[in-house]
Amino acid sequence: MTVLILAPPRDEHASPVRAELERRGVRVHQFDLAELPRFASLSVEFDGRGVDPRAHVEREGDSFDLDDVETVWLRRLSSPQPPPLRDQWWARSECNNLLSGLALALHDRRWVNQPAAMALDGGRGKIRQLQAARAAG
């Protein structure tokens, strides 16, 4: 099993959960979306038919294919931090569009907390999150 935790590196909740999952032999990638695009890259390629996307995250010390991810925990959403540009609004918009595409590419995975649900309840659906975490093992 591979779990993707979307959270800053020193998140007070993600760090102990990650440690426990790793202790149980689960492969874990903790990824802070604020690393994009300066410290991490997210690339997408399509199959020969141009239908099925395959996404890959590359950063110093860690790289992984999103195809390998079975469970996603959206612990804390960070905004991408593009380098200072004349058209900063455009760079942020492009990063946010990429993240929307990322969520769509992972739509069929087990989510501890769905992005749409977090948008509706501001991330306060703790009971639902705990139920999903328990069901995920």
Coordinates of C-alpha atoms in Angstrom, one line a residue:
M1 CA 0.0 0.0 0.0
T2 CA 1.2 3.5 -0.8
V3 CA -0.3 6.6 1.0
L4 CA 0.1 10.2 -0.1
I5 CA -0.1 12.7 2.7
L6 CA -0.6 16.3 1.4
A7 CA 0.8 18.4 4.2
P8 CA 3.7 20.6 5.1
P9 CA 6.8 18.7 6.2
R10 CA 6.5 19.6 10.0
D11 CA 2.8 19.2 10.3
E12 CA 2.0 18.3 13.9
H13 CA -0.5 15.6 12.9
A14 CA 0.9 14.3 9.7
S15 CA 4.3 13.5 11.1
P16 CA 3.2 11.0 13.7
V17 CA 0.7 9.4 11.4
R18 CA 3.4 9.0 8.8
A19 CA 5.8 7.5 11.3
E20 CA 3.1 5.0 12.4
L21 CA 2.2 4.0 8.8
E22 CA 5.9 3.5 8.0
R23 CA 6.3 1.4 11.2
R24 CA 3.5 -0.8 9.8
G25 CA 5.4 -1.2 6.5
V26 CA 3.3 1.2 4.5
R27 CA 5.0 3.3 1.9
V28 CA 4.3 7.0 2.5
H29 CA 5.0 10.1 0.5
Q30 CA 4.4 13.4 2.3
F31 CA 4.1 16.2 -0.1
D32 CA 3.6 19.9 0.5
L33 CA 1.9 21.6 -2.5
A34 CA 3.8 24.8 -1.7
E35 CA 6.9 23.0 -3.1
L36 CA 5.4 23.4 -6.6
P37 CA 6.9 24.5 -8.9
R38 CA 10.2 25.8 -7.5
F39 CA 11.2 22.7 -5.4
A40 CA 9.2 20.0 -7.0
S41 CA 7.8 19.2 -10.4
L42 CA 4.6 17.4 -11.4
S43 CA 4.6 16.0 -14.9
V44 CA 1.8 14.3 -16.7
E45 CA 2.0 12.1 -19.8
F46 CA -0.8 10.2 -21.6
D47 CA -1.0 6.7 -23.0
G48 CA -0.8 6.1 -26.8
R49 CA -4.5 6.8 -27.1
G50 CA -4.2 10.1 -25.3
V51 CA -6.7 9.0 -22.7
D52 CA -5.2 7.7 -19.5
P53 CA -2.9 10.2 -17.8
R54 CA 0.2 9.1 -15.8
A55 CA 1.4 11.7 -13.3
H56 CA 4.9 11.7 -11.7
V57 CA 6.2 13.9 -8.8
E58 CA 9.9 14.7 -8.8
R59 CA 11.8 16.5 -6.0
E60 CA 15.1 16.3 -4.3
G61 CA 15.3 13.0 -2.3
D62 CA 12.0 11.6 -3.4
S63 CA 10.1 10.9 -6.6
F64 CA 6.9 8.8 -7.1
D65 CA 4.3 7.9 -9.6
L66 CA 0.7 8.8 -8.6
D67 CA -0.4 5.5 -10.2
D68 CA 1.2 3.8 -7.2
V69 CA -0.9 5.9 -4.7
E70 CA -3.8 4.0 -3.2
T71 CA -4.9 6.4 -0.5
V72 CA -4.7 10.2 -0.2
W73 CA -4.9 12.2 3.0
L74 CA -5.4 15.9 2.3
R75 CA -4.2 17.0 5.7
R76 CA -3.4 20.6 5.0
L77 CA -3.7 22.3 1.7
S78 CA -0.9 24.7 0.8
S79 CA -0.9 27.0 -2.2
P80 CA 1.8 26.5 -4.8
Q81 CA 4.6 29.1 -4.7
P82 CA 5.7 30.0 -8.2
P83 CA 8.8 32.2 -8.5
P84 CA 8.3 35.9 -8.7
L85 CA 7.2 36.7 -12.2
R86 CA 5.8 39.8 -13.9
D87 CA 2.5 37.9 -14.4
Q88 CA 2.3 36.3 -11.0
W89 CA -1.5 35.9 -11.2
W90 CA -1.0 33.8 -14.3
A91 CA 1.6 31.6 -12.7
R92 CA -0.6 31.0 -9.6
S93 CA -3.6 30.3 -11.9
E94 CA -1.6 27.7 -13.9
C95 CA -0.4 26.0 -10.7
N96 CA -4.0 25.9 -9.3
N97 CA -5.3 24.4 -12.6
L98 CA -2.6 21.7 -12.4
L99 CA -3.7 20.9 -8.8
S100 CA -7.4 20.6 -10.0
G101 CA -6.2 18.2 -12.6
L102 CA -4.2 16.3 -10.0
A103 CA -7.4 15.8 -7.9
L104 CA -9.2 14.6 -10.9
A105 CA -6.4 12.2 -11.8
L106 CA -6.7 10.7 -8.2
H107 CA -10.5 10.7 -8.1
D108 CA -10.7 6.9 -8.0
R109 CA -8.4 6.5 -5.0
R110 CA -9.4 6.2 -1.4
W111 CA -9.4 9.7 0.1
V112 CA -9.4 10.2 3.9
N113 CA -11.1 13.5 3.2
Q114 CA -12.4 14.4 -0.3
P115 CA -11.4 17.9 -1.6
A116 CA -15.0 18.7 -2.4
A117 CA -16.1 17.7 1.1
M118 CA -13.4 19.9 2.6
A119 CA -14.6 22.8 0.5
L120 CA -18.1 22.4 1.8
D121 CA -17.2 22.0 5.5
G122 CA -13.9 23.8 5.7
G123 CA -12.1 20.6 6.7
R124 CA -14.1 20.2 9.9
G125 CA -15.6 16.8 9.1
K126 CA -13.5 15.0 11.7
I127 CA -15.8 12.1 12.3
R128 CA -15.9 11.4 8.6
Q129 CA -12.1 11.7 8.4
L130 CA -11.6 9.3 11.3
Q131 CA -14.0 6.8 9.8
A132 CA -12.2 6.8 6.5
A133 CA -8.8 6.5 8.2
R134 CA -10.1 3.5 10.2
A135 CA -11.4 1.8 7.1
A136 CA -8.1 2.4 5.4
G137 CA -6.3 0.5 8.1

